[in-house]
JSON list of C-alpha atoms in Angstrom, two decimals:
[
{"chain": "T", "resi": 492, "resn": "UNK", "atom": "CA", "xyz": [-43.93, 78.35, 103.30]},
{"chain": "T", "resi": 493, "resn": "UNK", "atom": "CA", "xyz": [-40.20, 77.81, 102.84]},
{"chain": "T", "resi": 494, "resn": "UNK", "atom": "CA", "xyz": [-37.85, 76.91, 105.67]},
{"chain": "T", "resi": 495, "resn": "UNK", "atom": "CA", "xyz": [-34.17, 76.41, 106.44]},
{"chain": "T", "resi": 496, "resn": "UNK", "atom": "CA", "xyz": [-32.54, 74.90, 109.52]},
{"chain": "T", "resi": 497, "resn": "UNK", "atom": "CA", "xyz": [-29.39, 76.59, 110.82]},
{"chain": "T", "resi": 498, "resn": "UNK", "atom": "CA", "xyz": [-26.88, 75.58, 113.47]},
{"chain": "T", "resi": 499, "resn": "UNK", "atom": "CA", "xyz": [-25.64, 72.31, 114.87]},
{"chain": "T", "resi": 500, "resn": "UNK", "atom": "CA", "xyz": [-25.42, 72.80, 118.65]},
{"chain": "T", "resi": 501, "resn": "UNK", "atom": "CA", "xyz": [-28.70, 74.59, 119.37]},
{"chain": "T", "resi": 502, "resn": "UNK", "atom": "CA", "xyz": [-30.38, 74.68, 115.94]},
{"chain": "T", "resi": 503, "resn": "UNK", "atom": "CA", "xyz": [-33.04, 77.08, 114.72]},
{"chain": "T", "resi": 504, "resn": "UNK", "atom": "CA", "xyz": [-35.60, 76.75, 111.94]},
{"chain": "T", "resi": 505, "resn": "UNK", "atom": "CA", "xyz": [-36.19, 79.97, 109.97]},
{"chain": "T", "resi": 506, "resn": "UNK", "atom": "CA", "xyz": [-39.34, 80.18, 107.86]},
{"chain": "T", "resi": 507, "resn": "UNK", "atom": "CA", "xyz": [-40.08, 82.49, 104.95]},
{"chain": "T", "resi": 508, "resn": "UNK", "atom": "CA", "xyz": [-43.84, 83.02, 104.68]},
{"chain": "T", "resi": 509, "resn": "UNK", "atom": "CA", "xyz": [-46.28, 84.79, 102.39]},
{"chain": "T", "resi": 510, "resn": "UNK", "atom": "CA", "xyz": [-49.34, 86.84, 103.45]},
{"chain": "T", "resi": 511, "resn": "UNK", "atom": "CA", "xyz": [-51.99, 84.66, 105.09]},
{"chain": "T", "resi": 512, "resn": "UNK", "atom": "CA", "xyz": [-49.64, 81.76, 105.94]},
{"chain": "T", "resi": 513, "resn": "UNK", "atom": "CA", "xyz": [-49.58, 80.86, 109.64]},
{"chain": "T", "resi": 514, "resn": "UNK", "atom": "CA", "xyz": [-47.50, 78.86, 112.07]},
{"chain": "T", "resi": 515, "resn": "UNK", "atom": "CA", "xyz": [-48.04, 78.19, 115.77]},
{"chain": "T", "resi": 516, "resn": "UNK", "atom": "CA", "xyz": [-45.81, 77.30, 118.69]},
{"chain": "T", "resi": 517, "resn": "UNK", "atom": "CA", "xyz": [-45.94, 77.04, 122.45]},
{"chain": "T", "resi": 518, "resn": "UNK", "atom": "CA", "xyz": [-45.38, 80.18, 124.53]},
{"chain": "T", "resi": 519, "resn": "UNK", "atom": "CA", "xyz": [-41.82, 81.44, 124.26]},
{"chain": "T", "resi": 520, "resn": "UNK", "atom": "CA", "xyz": [-40.90, 79.40, 121.20]},
{"chain": "T", "resi": 521, "resn": "UNK", "atom": "CA", "xyz": [-40.14, 82.29, 118.81]},
{"chain": "T", "resi": 522, "resn": "UNK", "atom": "CA", "xyz": [-36.58, 83.68, 118.77]},
{"chain": "T", "resi": 523, "resn": "UNK", "atom": "CA", "xyz": [-36.71, 86.32, 116.00]},
{"chain": "T", "resi": 524, "resn": "UNK", "atom": "CA", "xyz": [-39.00, 87.66, 113.29]},
{"chain": "T", "resi": 525, "resn": "UNK", "atom": "CA", "xyz": [-39.12, 90.33, 110.64]},
{"chain": "T", "resi": 526, "resn": "UNK", "atom": "CA", "xyz": [-41.69, 93.11, 110.83]},
{"chain": "T", "resi": 527, "resn": "UNK", "atom": "CA", "xyz": [-45.09, 92.15, 109.45]},
{"chain": "T", "resi": 528, "resn": "UNK", "atom": "CA", "xyz": [-46.55, 89.35, 111.58]},
{"chain": "T", "resi": 529, "resn": "UNK", "atom": "CA", "xyz": [-49.86, 89.28, 113.43]},
{"chain": "T", "resi": 530, "resn": "UNK", "atom": "CA", "xyz": [-49.52, 87.50, 116.78]},
{"chain": "T", "resi": 531, "resn": "UNK", "atom": "CA", "xyz": [-52.45, 85.77, 118.51]},
{"chain": "T", "resi": 532, "resn": "UNK", "atom": "CA", "xyz": [-52.20, 83.94, 121.84]},
{"chain": "T", "resi": 533, "resn": "UNK", "atom": "CA", "xyz": [-54.95, 81.59, 123.04]},
{"chain": "T", "resi": 534, "resn": "UNK", "atom": "CA", "xyz": [-55.69, 78.11, 124.35]},
{"chain": "T", "resi": 535, "resn": "UNK", "atom": "CA", "xyz": [-55.65, 76.62, 120.87]},
{"chain": "T", "resi": 536, "resn": "UNK", "atom": "CA", "xyz": [-58.55, 74.16, 120.60]},
{"chain": "T", "resi": 537, "resn": "UNK", "atom": "CA", "xyz": [-60.14, 75.28, 123.87]},
{"chain": "T", "resi": 538, "resn": "UNK", "atom": "CA", "xyz": [-59.53, 74.82, 127.60]},
{"chain": "T", "resi": 539, "resn": "UNK", "atom": "CA", "xyz": [-59.60, 71.01, 127.54]},
{"chain": "T", "resi": 540, "resn": "UNK", "atom": "CA", "xyz": [-56.96, 70.82, 124.80]},
{"chain": "T", "resi": 541, "resn": "UNK", "atom": "CA", "xyz": [-54.90, 73.39, 126.67]},
{"chain": "T", "resi": 542, "resn": "UNK", "atom": "CA", "xyz": [-55.03, 71.30, 129.84]},
{"chain": "T", "resi": 543, "resn": "UNK", "atom": "CA", "xyz": [-54.12, 68.21, 127.83]},
{"chain": "T", "resi": 544, "resn": "UNK", "atom": "CA", "xyz": [-51.04, 70.00, 126.47]},
{"chain": "T", "resi": 545, "resn": "UNK", "atom": "CA", "xyz": [-49.99, 70.91, 130.01]},
{"chain": "T", "resi": 546, "resn": "UNK", "atom": "CA", "xyz": [-50.17, 67.25, 131.07]},
{"chain": "T", "resi": 547, "resn": "UNK", "atom": "CA", "xyz": [-48.14, 66.23, 128.02]},
{"chain": "T", "resi": 548, "resn": "UNK", "atom": "CA", "xyz": [-45.37, 68.69, 128.82]},
{"chain": "T", "resi": 549, "resn": "UNK", "atom": "CA", "xyz": [-46.31, 71.65, 126.60]},
{"chain": "T", "resi": 550, "resn": "UNK", "atom": "CA", "xyz": [-47.72, 75.07, 127.47]},
{"chain": "T", "resi": 551, "resn": "UNK", "atom": "CA", "xyz": [-51.42, 75.79, 128.07]},
{"chain": "T", "resi": 552, "resn": "UNK", "atom": "CA", "xyz": [-51.37, 78.73, 125.65]},
{"chain": "T", "resi": 553, "resn": "UNK", "atom": "CA", "xyz": [-50.20, 78.51, 122.05]},
{"chain": "T", "resi": 554, "resn": "UNK", "atom": "CA", "xyz": [-49.07, 81.46, 119.95]},
{"chain": "T", "resi": 555, "resn": "UNK", "atom": "CA", "xyz": [-50.05, 81.76, 116.27]},
{"chain": "T", "resi": 556, "resn": "UNK", "atom": "CA", "xyz": [-48.04, 83.98, 113.92]},
{"chain": "T", "resi": 557, "resn": "UNK", "atom": "CA", "xyz": [-49.65, 85.01, 110.61]},
{"chain": "T", "resi": 558, "resn": "UNK", "atom": "CA", "xyz": [-47.61, 86.72, 107.90]},
{"chain": "T", "resi": 559, "resn": "UNK", "atom": "CA", "xyz": [-48.93, 90.07, 106.70]},
{"chain": "T", "resi": 560, "resn": "UNK", "atom": "CA", "xyz": [-46.23, 90.92, 104.19]},
{"chain": "T", "resi": 561, "resn": "UNK", "atom": "CA", "xyz": [-44.46, 89.04, 101.37]},
{"chain": "T", "resi": 562, "resn": "UNK", "atom": "CA", "xyz": [-41.38, 87.04, 102.37]},
{"chain": "T", "resi": 563, "resn": "UNK", "atom": "CA", "xyz": [-41.87, 87.58, 106.09]},
{"chain": "T", "resi": 564, "resn": "UNK", "atom": "CA", "xyz": [-39.31, 85.69, 108.16]},
{"chain": "T", "resi": 565, "resn": "UNK", "atom": "CA", "xyz": [-39.72, 84.07, 111.57]},
{"chain": "T", "resi": 566, "resn": "UNK", "atom": "CA", "xyz": [-37.52, 81.64, 113.50]},
{"chain": "T", "resi": 567, "resn": "UNK", "atom": "CA", "xyz": [-37.97, 79.08, 116.28]},
{"chain": "T", "resi": 568, "resn": "UNK", "atom": "CA", "xyz": [-35.07, 77.52, 118.21]},
{"chain": "T", "resi": 569, "resn": "UNK", "atom": "CA", "xyz": [-34.63, 74.31, 120.17]},
{"chain": "T", "resi": 570, "resn": "UNK", "atom": "CA", "xyz": [-34.47, 74.68, 123.94]},
{"chain": "T", "resi": 571, "resn": "UNK", "atom": "CA", "xyz": [-31.54, 72.31, 124.59]},
{"chain": "T", "resi": 572, "resn": "UNK", "atom": "CA", "xyz": [-28.51, 71.18, 122.54]},
{"chain": "T", "resi": 573, "resn": "UNK", "atom": "CA", "xyz": [-29.66, 68.77, 119.86]},
{"chain": "T", "resi": 574, "resn": "UNK", "atom": "CA", "xyz": [-31.31, 68.86, 116.48]},
{"chain": "T", "resi": 575, "resn": "UNK", "atom": "CA", "xyz": [-34.55, 69.80, 114.75]},
{"chain": "T", "resi": 576, "resn": "UNK", "atom": "CA", "xyz": [-36.42, 67.59, 112.32]},
{"chain": "T", "resi": 577, "resn": "UNK", "atom": "CA", "xyz": [-39.28, 68.46, 109.96]},
{"chain": "T", "resi": 578, "resn": "UNK", "atom": "CA", "xyz": [-42.14, 65.97, 109.79]},
{"chain": "T", "resi": 579, "resn": "UNK", "atom": "CA", "xyz": [-44.69, 65.76, 106.96]},
{"chain": "T", "resi": 580, "resn": "UNK", "atom": "CA", "xyz": [-47.70, 64.85, 109.09]},
{"chain": "T", "resi": 581, "resn": "UNK", "atom": "CA", "xyz": [-49.96, 63.82, 106.21]},
{"chain": "T", "resi": 582, "resn": "UNK", "atom": "CA", "xyz": [-47.29, 61.55, 104.74]},
{"chain": "T", "resi": 583, "resn": "UNK", "atom": "CA", "xyz": [-46.97, 59.75, 108.08]},
{"chain": "T", "resi": 584, "resn": "UNK", "atom": "CA", "xyz": [-50.75, 59.66, 108.53]},
{"chain": "T", "resi": 585, "resn": "UNK", "atom": "CA", "xyz": [-50.17, 61.21, 111.93]},
{"chain": "T", "resi": 586, "resn": "UNK", "atom": "CA", "xyz": [-47.54, 60.57, 114.58]},
{"chain": "T", "resi": 587, "resn": "UNK", "atom": "CA", "xyz": [-47.31, 60.09, 118.33]},
{"chain": "T", "resi": 588, "resn": "UNK", "atom": "CA", "xyz": [-44.66, 62.22, 120.02]},
{"chain": "T", "resi": 589, "resn": "UNK", "atom": "CA", "xyz": [-43.22, 62.37, 123.50]},
{"chain": "T", "resi": 590, "resn": "UNK", "atom": "CA", "xyz": [-43.65, 65.34, 125.81]},
{"chain": "T", "resi": 591, "resn": "UNK", "atom": "CA", "xyz": [-41.39, 68.26, 124.99]},
{"chain": "T", "resi": 592, "resn": "UNK", "atom": "CA", "xyz": [-40.79, 67.15, 121.39]},
{"chain": "T", "resi": 593, "resn": "UNK", "atom": "CA", "xyz": [-43.18, 69.63, 119.72]},
{"chain": "T", "resi": 594, "resn": "UNK", "atom": "CA", "xyz": [-41.60, 72.92, 118.64]},
{"chain": "T", "resi": 595, "resn": "UNK", "atom": "CA", "xyz": [-43.94, 74.44, 116.03]},
{"chain": "T", "resi": 596, "resn": "UNK", "atom": "CA", "xyz": [-46.20, 73.55, 113.11]},
{"chain": "T", "resi": 597, "resn": "UNK", "atom": "CA", "xyz": [-48.33, 74.96, 110.34]},
{"chain": "T", "resi": 598, "resn": "UNK", "atom": "CA", "xyz": [-51.88, 75.68, 111.47]},
{"chain": "T", "resi": 599, "resn": "UNK", "atom": "CA", "xyz": [-53.19, 72.85, 109.28]},
{"chain": "T", "resi": 600, "resn": "UNK", "atom": "CA", "xyz": [-51.53, 70.44, 111.74]},
{"chain": "T", "resi": 601, "resn": "UNK", "atom": "CA", "xyz": [-53.54, 69.53, 114.84]},
{"chain": "T", "resi": 602, "resn": "UNK", "atom": "CA", "xyz": [-52.13, 68.39, 118.17]},
{"chain": "T", "resi": 603, "resn": "UNK", "atom": "CA", "xyz": [-54.13, 66.38, 120.68]},
{"chain": "T", "resi": 604, "resn": "UNK", "atom": "CA", "xyz": [-53.45, 64.24, 123.71]},
{"chain": "T", "resi": 605, "resn": "UNK", "atom": "CA", "xyz": [-53.34, 60.47, 123.47]},
{"chain": "T", "resi": 606, "resn": "UNK", "atom": "CA", "xyz": [-53.38, 57.98, 126.33]},
{"chain": "T", "resi": 607, "resn": "UNK", "atom": "CA", "xyz": [-51.06, 55.01, 126.33]},
{"chain": "T", "resi": 608, "resn": "UNK", "atom": "CA", "xyz": [-52.93, 51.72, 126.05]},
{"chain": "T", "resi": 609, "resn": "UNK", "atom": "CA", "xyz": [-51.43, 50.35, 129.26]},
{"chain": "T", "resi": 610, "resn": "UNK", "atom": "CA", "xyz": [-51.54, 52.38, 132.46]},
{"chain": "T", "resi": 611, "resn": "UNK", "atom": "CA", "xyz": [-48.17, 50.93, 133.51]},
{"chain": "T", "resi": 612, "resn": "UNK", "atom": "CA", "xyz": [-46.58, 52.45, 130.42]},
{"chain": "T", "resi": 613, "resn": "UNK", "atom": "CA", "xyz": [-47.66, 55.89, 131.57]},
{"chain": "T", "resi": 614, "resn": "UNK", "atom": "CA", "xyz": [-46.74, 55.61, 135.23]},
{"chain": "T", "resi": 615, "resn": "UNK", "atom": "CA", "xyz": [-43.43, 53.80, 134.83]},
{"chain": "T", "resi": 616, "resn": "UNK", "atom": "CA", "xyz": [-42.32, 54.59, 131.30]},
{"chain": "T", "resi": 617, "resn": "UNK", "atom": "CA", "xyz": [-40.79, 57.93, 132.19]},
{"chain": "T", "resi": 618, "resn": "UNK", "atom": "CA", "xyz": [-42.75, 59.97, 129.65]},
{"chain": "T", "resi": 619, "resn": "UNK", "atom": "CA", "xyz": [-46.01, 60.37, 131.55]},
{"chain": "T", "resi": 620, "resn": "UNK", "atom": "CA", "xyz": [-49.37, 58.75, 130.94]},
{"chain": "T", "resi": 621, "resn": "UNK", "atom": "CA", "xyz": [-50.26, 61.30, 128.25]},
{"chain": "T", "resi": 622, "resn": "UNK", "atom": "CA", "xyz": [-48.42, 61.63, 124.95]},
{"chain": "T", "resi": 623, "resn": "UNK", "atom": "CA", "xyz": [-49.25, 63.92, 122.01]},
{"chain": "T", "resi": 624, "resn": "UNK", "atom": "CA", "xyz": [-50.68, 63.04, 118.62]},
{"chain": "T", "resi": 625, "resn": "UNK", "atom": "CA", "xyz": [-50.09, 64.97, 115.41]},
{"chain": "T", "resi": 626, "resn": "UNK", "atom": "CA", "xyz": [-52.74, 64.83, 112.68]},
{"chain": "T", "resi": 627, "resn": "UNK", "atom": "CA", "xyz": [-53.88, 66.79, 109.63]},
{"chain": "T", "resi": 628, "resn": "UNK", "atom": "CA", "xyz": [-51.56, 67.95, 106.89]},
{"chain": "T", "resi": 629, "resn": "UNK", "atom": "CA", "xyz": [-48.52, 70.17, 106.66]},
{"chain": "T", "resi": 630, "resn": "UNK", "atom": "CA", "xyz": [-45.16, 70.45, 108.36]},
{"chain": "T", "resi": 631, "resn": "UNK", "atom": "CA", "xyz": [-44.42, 70.08, 112.06]},
{"chain": "T", "resi": 632, "resn": "UNK", "atom": "CA", "xyz": [-40.98, 70.54, 113.61]},
{"chain": "T", "resi": 633, "resn": "UNK", "atom": "CA", "xyz": [-39.77, 68.36, 116.46]},
{"chain": "T", "resi": 634, "resn": "UNK", "atom": "CA", "xyz": [-37.00, 68.95, 118.99]},
{"chain": "T", "resi": 635, "resn": "UNK", "atom": "CA", "xyz": [-34.47, 66.15, 119.42]},
{"chain": "T", "resi": 636, "resn": "UNK", "atom": "CA", "xyz": [-32.05, 66.01, 122.35]},
{"chain": "T", "resi": 637, "resn": "UNK", "atom": "CA", "xyz": [-28.65, 65.20, 120.88]},
{"chain": "T", "resi": 638, "resn": "UNK", "atom": "CA", "xyz": [-28.60, 63.58, 117.44]},
{"chain": "T", "resi": 639, "resn": "UNK", "atom": "CA", "xyz": [-31.46, 61.99, 115.49]},
{"chain": "T", "resi": 640, "resn": "UNK", "atom": "CA", "xyz": [-31.68, 58.29, 114.66]},
{"chain": "T", "resi": 641, "resn": "UNK", "atom": "CA", "xyz": [-34.53, 57.09, 112.40]},
{"chain": "T", "resi": 642, "resn": "UNK", "atom": "CA", "xyz": [-35.44, 53.41, 112.04]},
{"chain": "T", "resi": 643, "resn": "UNK", "atom": "CA", "xyz": [-38.13, 51.67, 110.01]},
{"chain": "T", "resi": 644, "resn": "UNK", "atom": "CA", "xyz": [-39.64, 48.64, 111.73]},
{"chain": "T", "resi": 645, "resn": "UNK", "atom": "CA", "xyz": [-41.08, 45.76, 109.73]},
{"chain": "T", "resi": 646, "resn": "UNK", "atom": "CA", "xyz": [-44.40, 44.19, 110.78]},
{"chain": "T", "resi": 647, "resn": "UNK", "atom": "CA", "xyz": [-43.86, 42.46, 114.11]},
{"chain": "T", "resi": 648, "resn": "UNK", "atom": "CA", "xyz": [-40.29, 43.73, 114.47]},
{"chain": "T", "resi": 649, "resn": "UNK", "atom": "CA", "xyz": [-39.50, 44.76, 118.05]},
{"chain": "T", "resi": 650, "resn": "UNK", "atom": "CA", "xyz": [-37.13, 47.49, 119.21]},
{"chain": "T", "resi": 651, "resn": "UNK", "atom": "CA", "xyz": [-36.43, 48.12, 122.91]},
{"chain": "T", "resi": 652, "resn": "UNK", "atom": "CA", "xyz": [-35.35, 51.61, 123.87]},
{"chain": "T", "resi": 653, "resn": "UNK", "atom": "CA", "xyz": [-34.54, 53.52, 127.03]},
{"chain": "T", "resi": 654, "resn": "UNK", "atom": "CA", "xyz": [-37.74, 55.54, 127.37]},
{"chain": "T", "resi": 655, "resn": "UNK", "atom": "CA", "xyz": [-36.00, 58.91, 127.51]},
{"chain": "T", "resi": 656, "resn": "UNK", "atom": "CA", "xyz": [-34.53, 58.27, 124.07]},
{"chain": "T", "resi": 657, "resn": "UNK", "atom": "CA", "xyz": [-37.87, 57.95, 122.25]},
{"chain": "T", "resi": 658, "resn": "UNK", "atom": "CA", "xyz": [-38.92, 61.05, 120.27]},
{"chain": "T", "resi": 659, "resn": "UNK", "atom": "CA", "xyz": [-41.81, 59.92, 118.07]},
{"chain": "T", "resi": 660, "resn": "UNK", "atom": "CA", "xyz": [-43.32, 56.99, 116.20]},
{"chain": "T", "resi": 661, "resn": "UNK", "atom": "CA", "xyz": [-45.97, 56.27, 113.59]},
{"chain": "T", "resi": 662, "resn": "UNK", "atom": "CA", "xyz": [-49.45, 55.43, 114.82]},
{"chain": "T", "resi": 663, "resn": "UNK", "atom": "CA", "xyz": [-49.01, 51.95, 113.38]},
{"chain": "T", "resi": 664, "resn": "UNK", "atom": "CA", "xyz": [-46.28, 51.28, 115.96]},
{"chain": "T", "resi": 665, "resn": "UNK", "atom": "CA", "xyz": [-47.49, 49.81, 119.26]},
{"chain": "T", "resi": 666, "resn": "UNK", "atom": "CA", "xyz": [-45.99, 51.15, 122.48]},
{"chain": "T", "resi": 667, "resn": "UNK", "atom": "CA", "xyz": [-45.63, 49.44, 125.83]},
{"chain": "T", "resi": 668, "resn": "UNK", "atom": "CA", "xyz": [-43.21, 49.20, 128.72]},
{"chain": "T", "resi": 669, "resn": "UNK", "atom": "CA", "xyz": [-41.60, 46.01, 129.88]},
{"chain": "T", "resi": 670, "resn": "UNK", "atom": "CA", "xyz": [-39.65, 45.21, 133.03]},
{"chain": "T", "resi": 671, "resn": "UNK", "atom": "CA", "xyz": [-35.97, 44.39, 132.81]},
{"chain": "T", "resi": 672, "resn": "UNK", "atom": "CA", "xyz": [-35.52, 40.74, 133.73]},
{"chain": "T", "resi": 673, "resn": "UNK", "atom": "CA", "xyz": [-33.13, 39.55, 136.44]},
{"chain": "T", "resi": 674, "resn": "UNK", "atom": "CA", "xyz": [-32.35, 41.17, 139.79]},
{"chain": "T", "resi": 675, "resn": "UNK", "atom": "CA", "xyz": [-28.70, 41.60, 138.86]},
{"chain": "T", "resi": 676, "resn": "UNK", "atom": "CA", "xyz": [-29.65, 43.47, 135.69]},
{"chain": "T", "resi": 677, "resn": "UNK", "atom": "CA", "xyz": [-32.10, 45.66, 137.60]},
{"chain": "T", "resi": 678, "resn": "UNK", "atom": "CA", "xyz": [-29.71, 46.69, 140.38]},
{"chain": "T", "resi": 679, "resn": "UNK", "atom": "CA", "xyz": [-26.36, 46.67, 138.56]},
{"chain": "T", "resi": 680, "resn": "UNK", "atom": "CA", "xyz": [-27.16, 46.98, 134.85]},
{"chain": "T", "resi": 681, "resn": "UNK", "atom": "CA", "xyz": [-27.42, 50.77, 134.94]},
{"chain": "T", "resi": 682, "resn": "UNK", "atom": "CA", "xyz": [-30.37, 50.88, 132.53]},
{"chain": "T", "resi": 683, "resn": "UNK", "atom": "CA", "xyz": [-33.18, 51.30, 135.05]},
{"chain": "T", "resi": 684, "resn": "UNK", "atom": "CA", "xyz": [-36.13, 49.05, 135.74]},
{"chain": "T", "resi": 685, "resn": "UNK", "atom": "CA", "xyz": [-38.10, 49.59, 132.54]},
{"chain": "T", "resi": 686, "resn": "UNK", "atom": "CA", "xyz": [-37.55, 49.69, 128.78]},
{"chain": "T", "resi": 687, "resn": "UNK", "atom": "CA", "xyz": [-39.90, 50.96, 126.09]},
{"chain": "T", "resi": 688, "resn": "UNK", "atom": "CA", "xyz": [-40.96, 48.24, 123.68]},
{"chain": "T", "resi": 689, "resn": "UNK", "atom": "CA", "xyz": [-41.86, 49.46, 120.18]},
{"chain": "T", "resi": 690, "resn": "UNK", "atom": "CA", "xyz": [-43.39, 46.97, 117.75]},
{"chain": "T", "resi": 691, "resn": "UNK", "atom": "CA", "xyz": [-43.70, 47.60, 114.00]},
{"chain": "T", "resi": 692, "resn": "UNK", "atom": "CA", "xyz": [-44.72, 48.24, 111.37]},
{"chain": "T", "resi": 693, "resn": "UNK", "atom": "CA", "xyz": [-43.77, 51.87, 111.09]},
{"chain": "T", "resi": 694, "resn": "UNK", "atom": "CA", "xyz": [-41.09, 54.49, 111.57]},
{"chain": "T", "resi": 695, "resn": "UNK", "atom": "CA", "xyz": [-39.60, 55.38, 114.94]},
{"chain": "T", "resi": 696, "resn": "UNK", "atom": "CA", "xyz": [-37.50, 58.46, 115.72]},
{"chain": "T", "resi": 697, "resn": "UNK", "atom": "CA", "xyz": [-34.93, 58.20, 118.50]},
{"chain": "T", "resi": 698, "resn": "UNK", "atom": "CA", "xyz": [-32.57, 60.67, 120.18]},
{"chain": "T", "resi": 699, "resn": "UNK", "atom": "CA", "xyz": [-29.04, 59.98, 121.39]},
{"chain": "T", "resi": 700, "resn": "UNK", "atom": "CA", "xyz": [-29.36, 62.17, 124.51]},
{"chain": "T", "resi": 701, "resn": "UNK", "atom": "CA", "xyz": [-31.71, 61.51, 127.42]},
{"chain": "T", "resi": 702, "resn": "UNK", "atom": "CA", "xyz": [-31.84, 65.07, 128.72]},
{"chain": "T", "resi": 703, "resn": "UNK", "atom": "CA", "xyz": [-33.52, 64.18, 132.02]},
{"chain": "T", "resi": 704, "resn": "UNK", "atom": "CA", "xyz": [-30.73, 61.71, 132.78]},
{"chain": "T", "resi": 705, "resn": "UNK", "atom": "CA", "xyz": [-28.13, 64.25, 131.64]},
{"chain": "T", "resi": 706, "resn": "UNK", "atom": "CA", "xyz": [-29.60, 66.94, 133.91]},
{"chain": "T", "resi": 707, "resn": "UNK", "atom": "CA", "xyz": [-29.64, 64.47, 136.81]},
{"chain": "T", "resi": 708, "resn": "UNK", "atom": "CA", "xyz": [-25.94, 63.76, 136.39]},
{"chain": "T", "resi": 709, "resn": "UNK", "atom": "CA", "xyz": [-25.15, 67.46, 136.39]},
{"chain": "T", "resi": 710, "resn": "UNK", "atom": "CA", "xyz": [-27.26, 67.99, 139.51]},
{"chain": "T", "resi": 711, "resn": "UNK", "atom": "CA", "xyz": [-25.44, 65.18, 141.28]},
{"chain": "T", "resi": 712, "resn": "UNK", "atom": "CA", "xyz": [-22.07, 66.96, 141.04]},
{"chain": "T", "resi": 713, "resn": "UNK", "atom": "CA", "xyz": [-23.26, 70.47, 141.96]},
{"chain": "T", "resi": 714, "resn": "UNK", "atom": "CA", "xyz": [-21.85, 71.35, 145.40]},
{"chain": "T", "resi": 715, "resn": "UNK", "atom": "CA", "xyz": [-24.54, 71.54, 148.04]},
{"chain": "T", "resi": 716, "resn": "UNK", "atom": "CA", "xyz": [-24.72, 74.56, 150.29]},
{"chain": "T", "resi": 717, "resn": "UNK", "atom": "CA", "xyz": [-23.98, 73.97, 153.97]},
{"chain": "T", "resi": 718, "resn": "UNK", "atom": "CA", "xyz": [-26.34, 76.79, 154.96]}
]
């Protein structure tokens, strides 16, 4: 499989595939394709995995596209302004990703739900108690809101991030949520009550736009109907 990423505002990844090669995505992820693909929709991995995907922000059903002709082309686009990044899952020995980050992957890549180690991280961290894990081998493509920032943490190195700006991290990185200290910081600091604490070693992928916060700001200025 060959691929190319186009666009800068709402990017799209276009793949060129040979007969027998397959890629899967959540429902509604495909934006265009050439003639010559077989499409199969199911709860990939069974009902339990489908339910797990729903809790982690993805769709219950996944759609698999298999090329039937040489140099078949198919494309998948991001859902909000931002960027797309390819991830070599085997090279990273798996990754943990936040809800909504998964766009598509080769069928040799497996997705599964993963629970945060601390319940508080799930309830208060802003990303839900269930995250997603990528394993296997092959390419996966992740959606990033805004621009992508990649950092490599040394063993024991700590990075604190607004939770909505975390995209993914290596399995070697520990994840927890800590409370912002000081009443003045909590009420007037503008950063919320909690921050995500990521501890190395390993790579972390961050995004410059917190789309939930962005959408909230837009909603706050929309005129309300008097009816």
